[in-house]
XYZ file of C-alpha atoms in Angstrom:
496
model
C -18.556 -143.266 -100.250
C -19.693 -139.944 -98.763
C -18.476 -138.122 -95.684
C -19.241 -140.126 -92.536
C -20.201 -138.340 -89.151
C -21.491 -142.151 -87.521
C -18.225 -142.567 -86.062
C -18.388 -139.426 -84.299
C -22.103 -140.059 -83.337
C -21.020 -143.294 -82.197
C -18.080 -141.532 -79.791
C -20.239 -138.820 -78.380
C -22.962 -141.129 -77.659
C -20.599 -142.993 -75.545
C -19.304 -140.135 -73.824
C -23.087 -138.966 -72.894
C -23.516 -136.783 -75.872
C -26.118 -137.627 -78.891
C -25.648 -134.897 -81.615
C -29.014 -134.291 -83.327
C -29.229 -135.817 -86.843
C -30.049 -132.997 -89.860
C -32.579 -133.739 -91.705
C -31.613 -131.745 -95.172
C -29.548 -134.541 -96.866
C -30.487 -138.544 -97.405
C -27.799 -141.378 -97.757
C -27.734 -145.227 -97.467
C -26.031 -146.833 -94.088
C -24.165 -149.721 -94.861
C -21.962 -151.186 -92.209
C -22.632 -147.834 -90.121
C -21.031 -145.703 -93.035
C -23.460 -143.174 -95.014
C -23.028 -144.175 -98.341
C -24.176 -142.416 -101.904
C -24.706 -143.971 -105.489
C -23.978 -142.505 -108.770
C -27.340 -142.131 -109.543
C -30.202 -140.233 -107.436
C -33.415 -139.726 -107.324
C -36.346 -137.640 -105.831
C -39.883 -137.899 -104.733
C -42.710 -135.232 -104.192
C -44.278 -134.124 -101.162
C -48.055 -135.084 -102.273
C -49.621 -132.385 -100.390
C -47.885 -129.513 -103.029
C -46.244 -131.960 -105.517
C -43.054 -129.967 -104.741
C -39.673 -132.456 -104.894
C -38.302 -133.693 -101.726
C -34.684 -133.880 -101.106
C -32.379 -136.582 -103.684
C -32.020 -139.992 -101.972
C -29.630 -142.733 -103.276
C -30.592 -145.539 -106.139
C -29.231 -148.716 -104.598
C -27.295 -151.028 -107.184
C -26.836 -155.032 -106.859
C -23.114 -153.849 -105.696
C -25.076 -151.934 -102.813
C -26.984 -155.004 -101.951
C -24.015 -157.019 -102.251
C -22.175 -154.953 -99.749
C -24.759 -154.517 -97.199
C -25.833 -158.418 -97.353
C -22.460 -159.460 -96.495
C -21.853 -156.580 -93.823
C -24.977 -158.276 -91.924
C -23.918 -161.756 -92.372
C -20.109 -160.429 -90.994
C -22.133 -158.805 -88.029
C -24.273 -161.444 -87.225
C -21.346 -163.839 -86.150
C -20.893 -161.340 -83.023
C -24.326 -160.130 -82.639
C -25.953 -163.012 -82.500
C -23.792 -164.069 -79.373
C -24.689 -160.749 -77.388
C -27.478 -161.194 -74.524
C -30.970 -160.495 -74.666
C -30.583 -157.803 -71.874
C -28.254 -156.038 -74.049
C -29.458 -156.072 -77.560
C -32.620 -154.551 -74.954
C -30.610 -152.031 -73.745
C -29.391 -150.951 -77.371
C -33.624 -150.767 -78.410
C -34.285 -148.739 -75.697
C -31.699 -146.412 -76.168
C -32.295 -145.863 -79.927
C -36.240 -145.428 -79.106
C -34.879 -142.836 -76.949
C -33.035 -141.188 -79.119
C -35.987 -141.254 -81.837
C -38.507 -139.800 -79.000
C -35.570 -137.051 -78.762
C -35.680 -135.985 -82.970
C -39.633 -136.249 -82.732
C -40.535 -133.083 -84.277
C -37.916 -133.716 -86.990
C -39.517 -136.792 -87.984
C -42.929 -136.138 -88.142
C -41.730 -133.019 -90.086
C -40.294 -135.138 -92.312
C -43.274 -138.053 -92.203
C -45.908 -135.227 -93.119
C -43.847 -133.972 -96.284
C -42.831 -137.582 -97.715
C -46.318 -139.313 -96.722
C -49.121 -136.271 -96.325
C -50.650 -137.426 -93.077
C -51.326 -134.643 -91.304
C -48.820 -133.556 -88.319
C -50.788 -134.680 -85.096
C -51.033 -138.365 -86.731
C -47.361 -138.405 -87.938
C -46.546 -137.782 -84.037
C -48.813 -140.901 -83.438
C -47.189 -142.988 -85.624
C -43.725 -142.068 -84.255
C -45.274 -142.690 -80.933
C -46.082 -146.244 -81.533
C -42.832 -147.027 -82.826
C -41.187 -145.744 -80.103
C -43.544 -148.028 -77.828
C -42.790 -150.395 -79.807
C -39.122 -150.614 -79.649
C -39.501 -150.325 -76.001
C -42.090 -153.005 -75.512
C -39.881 -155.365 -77.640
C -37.217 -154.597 -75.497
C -38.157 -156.579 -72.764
C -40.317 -159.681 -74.912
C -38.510 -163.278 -75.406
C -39.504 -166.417 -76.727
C -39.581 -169.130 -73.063
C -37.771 -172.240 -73.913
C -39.727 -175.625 -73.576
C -39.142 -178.032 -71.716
C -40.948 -180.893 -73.414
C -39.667 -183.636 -71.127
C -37.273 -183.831 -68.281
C -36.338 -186.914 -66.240
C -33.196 -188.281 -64.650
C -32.248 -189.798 -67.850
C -33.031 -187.410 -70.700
C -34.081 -183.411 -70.842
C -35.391 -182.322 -73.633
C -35.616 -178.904 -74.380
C -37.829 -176.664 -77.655
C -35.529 -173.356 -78.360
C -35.519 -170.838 -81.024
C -32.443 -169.529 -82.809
C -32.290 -166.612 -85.293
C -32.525 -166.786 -88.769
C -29.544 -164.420 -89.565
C -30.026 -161.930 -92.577
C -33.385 -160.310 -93.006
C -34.501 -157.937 -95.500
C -37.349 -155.531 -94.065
C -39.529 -154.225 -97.076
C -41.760 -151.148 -96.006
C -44.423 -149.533 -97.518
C -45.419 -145.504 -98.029
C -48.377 -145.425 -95.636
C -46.772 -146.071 -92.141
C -42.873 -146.226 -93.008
C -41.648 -145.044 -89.343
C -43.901 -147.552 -87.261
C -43.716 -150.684 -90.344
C -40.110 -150.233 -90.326
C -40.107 -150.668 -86.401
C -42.243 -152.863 -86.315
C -39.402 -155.303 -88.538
C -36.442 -153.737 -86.390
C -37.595 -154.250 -83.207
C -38.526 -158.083 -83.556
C -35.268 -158.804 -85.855
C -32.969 -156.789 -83.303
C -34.157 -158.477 -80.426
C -34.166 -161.941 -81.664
C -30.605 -161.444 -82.449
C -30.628 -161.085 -86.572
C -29.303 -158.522 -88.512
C -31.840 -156.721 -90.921
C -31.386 -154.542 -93.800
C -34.466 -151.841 -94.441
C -35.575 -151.436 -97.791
C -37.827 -148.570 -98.073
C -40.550 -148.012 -99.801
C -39.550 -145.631 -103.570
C -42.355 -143.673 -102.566
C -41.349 -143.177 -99.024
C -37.532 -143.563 -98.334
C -36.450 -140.463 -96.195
C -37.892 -141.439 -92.635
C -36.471 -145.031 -93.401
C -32.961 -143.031 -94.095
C -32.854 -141.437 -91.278
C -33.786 -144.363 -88.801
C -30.979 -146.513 -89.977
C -28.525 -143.026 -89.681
C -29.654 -143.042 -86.305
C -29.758 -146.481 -85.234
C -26.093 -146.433 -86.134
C -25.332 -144.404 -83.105
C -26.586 -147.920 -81.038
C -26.042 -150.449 -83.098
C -22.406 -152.512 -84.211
C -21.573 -151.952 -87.840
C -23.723 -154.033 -90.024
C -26.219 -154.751 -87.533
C -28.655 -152.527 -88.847
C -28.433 -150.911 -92.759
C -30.780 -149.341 -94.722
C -30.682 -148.921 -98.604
C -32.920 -146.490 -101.342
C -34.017 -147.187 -104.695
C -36.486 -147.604 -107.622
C -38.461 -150.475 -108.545
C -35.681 -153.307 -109.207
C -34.283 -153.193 -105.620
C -36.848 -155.063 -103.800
C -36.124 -158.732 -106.666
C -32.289 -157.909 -105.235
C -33.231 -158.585 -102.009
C -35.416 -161.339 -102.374
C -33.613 -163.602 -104.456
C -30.205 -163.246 -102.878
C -28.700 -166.206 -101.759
C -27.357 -164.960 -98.483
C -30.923 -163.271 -96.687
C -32.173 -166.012 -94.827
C -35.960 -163.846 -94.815
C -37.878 -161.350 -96.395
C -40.259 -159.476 -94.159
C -42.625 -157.321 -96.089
C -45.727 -155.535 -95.531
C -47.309 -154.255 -99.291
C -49.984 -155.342 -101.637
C -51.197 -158.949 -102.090
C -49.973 -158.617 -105.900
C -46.376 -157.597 -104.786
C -46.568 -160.185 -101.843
C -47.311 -163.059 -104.410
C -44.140 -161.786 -106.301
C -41.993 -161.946 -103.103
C -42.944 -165.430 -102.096
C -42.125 -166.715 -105.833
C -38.612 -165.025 -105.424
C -38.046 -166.324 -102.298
C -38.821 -169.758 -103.285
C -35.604 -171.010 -105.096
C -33.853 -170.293 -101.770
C -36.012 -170.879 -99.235
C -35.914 -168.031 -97.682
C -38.290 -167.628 -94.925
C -40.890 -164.759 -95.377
C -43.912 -162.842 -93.515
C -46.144 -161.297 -95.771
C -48.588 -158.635 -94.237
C -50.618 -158.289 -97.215
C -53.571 -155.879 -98.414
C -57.125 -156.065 -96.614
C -60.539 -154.802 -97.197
C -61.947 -155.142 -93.664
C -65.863 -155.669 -93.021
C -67.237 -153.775 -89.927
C -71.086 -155.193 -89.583
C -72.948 -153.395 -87.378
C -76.251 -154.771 -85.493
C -79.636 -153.215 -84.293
C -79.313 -152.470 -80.959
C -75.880 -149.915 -81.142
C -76.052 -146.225 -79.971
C -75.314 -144.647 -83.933
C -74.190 -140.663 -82.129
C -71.976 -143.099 -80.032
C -70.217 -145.095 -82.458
C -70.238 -142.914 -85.099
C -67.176 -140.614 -84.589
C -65.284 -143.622 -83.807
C -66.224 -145.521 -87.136
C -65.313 -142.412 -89.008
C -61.826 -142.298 -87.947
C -61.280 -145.598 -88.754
C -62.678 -145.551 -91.908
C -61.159 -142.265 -92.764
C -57.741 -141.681 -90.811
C -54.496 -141.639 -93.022
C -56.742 -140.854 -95.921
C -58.201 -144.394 -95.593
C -54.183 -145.587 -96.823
C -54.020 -148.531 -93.950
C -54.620 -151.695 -94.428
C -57.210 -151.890 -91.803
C -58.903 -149.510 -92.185
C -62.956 -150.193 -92.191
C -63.423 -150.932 -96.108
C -67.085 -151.975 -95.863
C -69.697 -150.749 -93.328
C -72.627 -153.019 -93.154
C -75.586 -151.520 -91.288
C -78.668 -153.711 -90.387
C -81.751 -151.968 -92.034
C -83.849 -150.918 -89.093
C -81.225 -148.233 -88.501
C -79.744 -147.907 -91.521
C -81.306 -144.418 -92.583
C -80.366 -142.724 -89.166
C -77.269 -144.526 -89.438
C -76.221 -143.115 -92.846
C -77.645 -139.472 -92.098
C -75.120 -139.591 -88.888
C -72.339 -141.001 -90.440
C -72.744 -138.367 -93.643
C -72.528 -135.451 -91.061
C -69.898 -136.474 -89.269
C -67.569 -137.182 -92.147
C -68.903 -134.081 -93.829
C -66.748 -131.466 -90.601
C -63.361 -133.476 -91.532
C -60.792 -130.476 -92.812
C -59.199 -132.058 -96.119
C -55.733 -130.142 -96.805
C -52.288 -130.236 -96.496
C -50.814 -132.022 -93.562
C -49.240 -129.162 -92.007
C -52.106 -127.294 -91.830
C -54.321 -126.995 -88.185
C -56.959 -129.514 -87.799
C -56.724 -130.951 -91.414
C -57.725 -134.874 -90.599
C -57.700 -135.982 -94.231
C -54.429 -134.971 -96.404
C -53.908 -136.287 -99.855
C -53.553 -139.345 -101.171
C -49.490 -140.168 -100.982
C -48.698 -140.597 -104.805
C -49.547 -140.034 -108.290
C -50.135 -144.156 -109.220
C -52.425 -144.423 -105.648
C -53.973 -141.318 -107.160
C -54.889 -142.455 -110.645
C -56.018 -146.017 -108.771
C -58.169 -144.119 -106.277
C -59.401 -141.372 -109.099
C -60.635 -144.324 -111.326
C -62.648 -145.718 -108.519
C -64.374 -142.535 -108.167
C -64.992 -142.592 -112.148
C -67.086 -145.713 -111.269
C -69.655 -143.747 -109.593
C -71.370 -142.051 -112.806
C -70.490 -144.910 -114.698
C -71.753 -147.943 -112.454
C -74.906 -145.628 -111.447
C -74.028 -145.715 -107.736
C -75.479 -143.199 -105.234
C -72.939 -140.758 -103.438
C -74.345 -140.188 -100.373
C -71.345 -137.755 -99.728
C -68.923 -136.406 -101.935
C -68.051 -138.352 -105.141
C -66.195 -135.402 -107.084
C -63.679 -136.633 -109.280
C -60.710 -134.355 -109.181
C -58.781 -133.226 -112.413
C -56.308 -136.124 -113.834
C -53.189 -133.748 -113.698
C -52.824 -132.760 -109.846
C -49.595 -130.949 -110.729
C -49.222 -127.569 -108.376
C -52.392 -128.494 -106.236
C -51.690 -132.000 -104.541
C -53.400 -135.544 -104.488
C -56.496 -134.798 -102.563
C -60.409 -136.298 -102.994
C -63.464 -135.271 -100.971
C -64.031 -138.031 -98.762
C -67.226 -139.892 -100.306
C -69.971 -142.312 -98.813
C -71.588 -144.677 -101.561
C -75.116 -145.522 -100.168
C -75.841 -149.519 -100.845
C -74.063 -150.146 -103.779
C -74.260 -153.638 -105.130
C -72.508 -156.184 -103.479
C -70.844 -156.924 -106.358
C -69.722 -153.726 -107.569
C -66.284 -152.616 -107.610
C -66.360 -150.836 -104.848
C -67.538 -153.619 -102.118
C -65.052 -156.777 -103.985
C -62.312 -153.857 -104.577
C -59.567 -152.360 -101.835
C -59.575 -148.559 -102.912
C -56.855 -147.277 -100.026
C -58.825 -143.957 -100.653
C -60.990 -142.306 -99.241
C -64.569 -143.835 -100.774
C -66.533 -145.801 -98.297
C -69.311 -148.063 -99.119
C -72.224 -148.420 -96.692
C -74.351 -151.529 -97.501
C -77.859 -153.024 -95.465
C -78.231 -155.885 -94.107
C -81.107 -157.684 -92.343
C -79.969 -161.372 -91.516
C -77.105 -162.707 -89.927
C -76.151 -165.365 -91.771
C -76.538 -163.702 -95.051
C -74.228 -160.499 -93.324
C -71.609 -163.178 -92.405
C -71.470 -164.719 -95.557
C -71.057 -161.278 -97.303
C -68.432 -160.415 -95.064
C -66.482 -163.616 -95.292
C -66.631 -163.190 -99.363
C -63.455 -162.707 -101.140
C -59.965 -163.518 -101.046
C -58.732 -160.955 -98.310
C -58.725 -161.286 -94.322
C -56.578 -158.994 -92.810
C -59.452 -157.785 -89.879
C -62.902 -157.184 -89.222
C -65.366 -156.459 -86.664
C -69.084 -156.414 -85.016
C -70.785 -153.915 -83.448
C -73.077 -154.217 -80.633
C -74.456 -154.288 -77.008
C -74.983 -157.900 -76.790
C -71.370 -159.095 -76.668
C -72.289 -162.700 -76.446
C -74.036 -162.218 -80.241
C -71.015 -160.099 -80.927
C -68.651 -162.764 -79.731
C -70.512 -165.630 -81.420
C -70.726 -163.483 -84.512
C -66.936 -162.547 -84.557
C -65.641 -166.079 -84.226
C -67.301 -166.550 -87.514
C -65.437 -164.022 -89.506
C -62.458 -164.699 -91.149
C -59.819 -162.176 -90.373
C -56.348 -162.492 -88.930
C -57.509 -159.563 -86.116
C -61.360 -158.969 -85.221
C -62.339 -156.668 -82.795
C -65.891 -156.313 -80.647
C -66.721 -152.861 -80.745
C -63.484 -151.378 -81.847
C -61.418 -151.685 -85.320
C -57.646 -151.377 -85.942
C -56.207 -151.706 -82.396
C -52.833 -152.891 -82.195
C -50.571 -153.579 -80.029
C -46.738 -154.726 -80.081
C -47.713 -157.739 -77.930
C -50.449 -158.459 -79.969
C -49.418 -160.898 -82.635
C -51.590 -159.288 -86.332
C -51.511 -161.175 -89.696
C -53.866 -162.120 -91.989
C -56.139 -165.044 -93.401
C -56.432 -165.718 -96.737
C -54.704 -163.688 -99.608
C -53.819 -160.704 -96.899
C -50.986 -162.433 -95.546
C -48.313 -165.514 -94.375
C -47.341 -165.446 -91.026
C -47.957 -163.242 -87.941
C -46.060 -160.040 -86.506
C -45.231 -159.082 -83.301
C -46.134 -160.274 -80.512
C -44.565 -163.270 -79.467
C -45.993 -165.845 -82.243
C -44.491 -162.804 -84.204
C -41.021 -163.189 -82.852
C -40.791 -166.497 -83.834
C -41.222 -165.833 -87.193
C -37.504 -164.171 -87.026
C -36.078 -167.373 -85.918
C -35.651 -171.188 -86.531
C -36.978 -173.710 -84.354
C -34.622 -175.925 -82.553
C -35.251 -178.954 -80.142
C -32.574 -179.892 -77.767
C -32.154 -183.826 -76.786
C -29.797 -183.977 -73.527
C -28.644 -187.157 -72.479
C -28.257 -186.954 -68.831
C -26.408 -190.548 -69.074
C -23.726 -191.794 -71.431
């Protein structure tokens, strides 16, 4: 066990006082004590491939511990009110809004998203928490008479294990607190290897809010995330990652029946029709093809462009992706940093191999950088591929890169079809003036989320999931919220 200042934290919140948090050393928090192992490790800041700080490596002891901390705290917390477990999320987003520039600090070195997003991620979580704050799930009342009432309720699961990944660790880890929290379950964090410290330092903080064992948090390599998911006592596993790592998770979850939400990988279609305004839409398809160096799940993977604009289409879209500043995330107006580690690297570097090798057009960029990025960082020019085939690697393929294909397209029901192929349907979208032929064409696409005119909006009332291989289950939202609990119906017998 190392030092602990939570008690103190806990104290001087009480008294009116929060103590800021340093952000120079990492621990896990189990039961609201900062805990280390006997083994460490490190990971790099991708923009320099300098080593961030040491962070614990979590042993089944560690999991052992922290599981039966949260099943200990459940007992009491799941008997507190909704208005106060409320309360307790709107205090810690509070706090959170009040280390801000410590956190995205700390976002930008561990992830390399440049500053002004990692302050827009840390401002959706802290909507987030707030907007959870307030959300419940309405009892039904399926029948009531003078004889019988019967009543549809929702209780919570108990023990859930929140798995996050290394692209958007502050607002994916929210996004798992906030609905577990509220719902009244305890939930232990499991970041990402890649991406730990922000996790770290959420559950440090939270501790200031939250009863022992309520929320935990735990680092390690590799082998943590089967600890978690076969362990008898979590009652669900929560993870957002790739579809292979989600099919892993659901078979290790299977012997005990855990319940799980798997937000899975995507490789969003965005089709857009004849009659758009390109120097209108174009800066906003950029950014969502190319924001967080194209490392989100829903980001625009595959622009399809009906052929009577196509070549003032692609000429506009070239030029405007051209002006974005790649570089390191701390420097001013950089929109594209690098790529966050070394295997995303070699995945995305391979891709961009492809392009000599499969004889596709770059209709931007396309340099492959060198294979050892030691001392110089994970970067790539962002790169267009002009109408590659459709079944190329780069159209069937998710690259969570920055490489965008831009395909034609001439008929509608050939453009949904090509859309619709594959085993991924996380979102999608249409593009258009008409919105009744955007409508009619969006309720043909298969995606979880689709959007008219618009890609990757989200919202914390919005439930988002996906179809297909991108996911089981929705979050947030209040479909989302029921995910964190068990169904219950109620018969009352008003007569005996």
């Amino acid at each position: 066990m190392a030092p602990s200042a939570i008690s103190n934290g806990v104290s001087n919140v009480a008294n009116g006082h929060t103590p800021k948090l340093e952000f120079e050393t990492y621990y896990n928090l189990i039961n609201n004590e900062l805990t280390k192992t006997a083994k460490s490790r490190h990971n790099i800041n991708p923009a320099t491939t300098e080593p961030n700080p040491e962070v614990p490596v979590s042993t089944q002891e560690d999991v052992d511990e922290a599981v039966a901390a949260a099943r200990a705290a459940f007992k009491t917390w799941s008997k507190t009110t909704l208005e106060e477990r409320g309360e307790k999320l709107v205090a810690y987003a509070d706090a959170i809004d009040g280390h801000k520039d410590d956190f995205a600090k700390l976002l930008t070195s561990e992830q390399g998203k440049p500053l002004a997003q990692s302050y827009v991620e840390i401002g959706m979580a802290i909507s987030w928490l707030r907007a959870f704050s307030t959300m419940k799930i309405p009892d039904e009342v399926i029948e009531d008479n003078e004889d019988l009432l019967i009543i549809h309720t929702n209780v919570p699961l108990g023990v859930v294990g929140g798995i996050v990944p290394w692209n958007y660790p502050i607002l994916l880890a929210v996004g798992k607190i906030a609905p577990a929290l509220i719902t009244a379950n305890t939930l232990i964090l499991k970041p990402s290897p890649y991406a730990p410290y922000c996790n770290l330092k959420l559950a440090e903080l939270a501790a200031r809010f939250f009863p022992p064992g309520v929320l935990q948090a735990l680092s390690g390599a590799e082998d943590l995330g089967p600890m978690f998911t076969t362990h008898p006592d979590v009652d669900k596993i929560a993870f957002t990652g790739s579809i292979a790592t989600g099919k892993k998770v659901m078979a290790a979850a299977a012997p005990t029946l855990k319940r799980v939400t798997l937000e899975l990988g995507g490789n969003d279609p965005a089709i857009i029709c004849d009659d758009v305004d390109v120097e209108a839409i174009i800066p906003k398809l950029a950014n969502v093809s190319f924001l967080c160096c194209s490392q989100i799940c829903m980001m625009i993977k595959r622009l399809y462009v009906h052929e009577s604009i196509y070549p003032r289409f692609l000429a506009a879209f070239v030029a405007h992706t051209r002006a974005f500043k790649v570089g390191p995330g701390t420097d001013p107006d950089v929109f594209i940093g690098p790529v966050q580690n070394k295997m995303q690297f070699d995945k995305v570097r391979t891709m961009y191999q492809h392009i000599a090798a499969e004889n596709w057009t770059a209709a931007l960029g396309g340099d492959v950088p060198d294979p050892d990025p030691t001392g110089k960082g994970y970067f790539f020019t962002p790169t267009i591929i002009d109408n590659p085939p459709e079944d190329s690697a780069i159209v069937t393929e998710e690259p969570f890169g920055p490489i965008l294909p831009v395909l034609k397209w001439k008929d509608e029901e050939d453009v949904i079809g090509r859309a619709n192929a594959g085993k991924t349907g996380l979102g999608a979208s249409v593009w258009s003036k008409d919105l009744r032929r955007a409508e009619r064409m969006a309720r043909r696409l298969e995606a979880g989320s689709v959007w008219v005119n618009s890609h990757f909006d989200v919202a914390p009332r919005v439930p988002f999931g996906g179809h297909k291989w991108s996911g089981v289950g929705m979050e947030w939202g209040v479909l989302g919220l029921k995910g964190y609990c068990n169904p219950q119906t109620l018969w009352l017998k008003k007569r005996v």
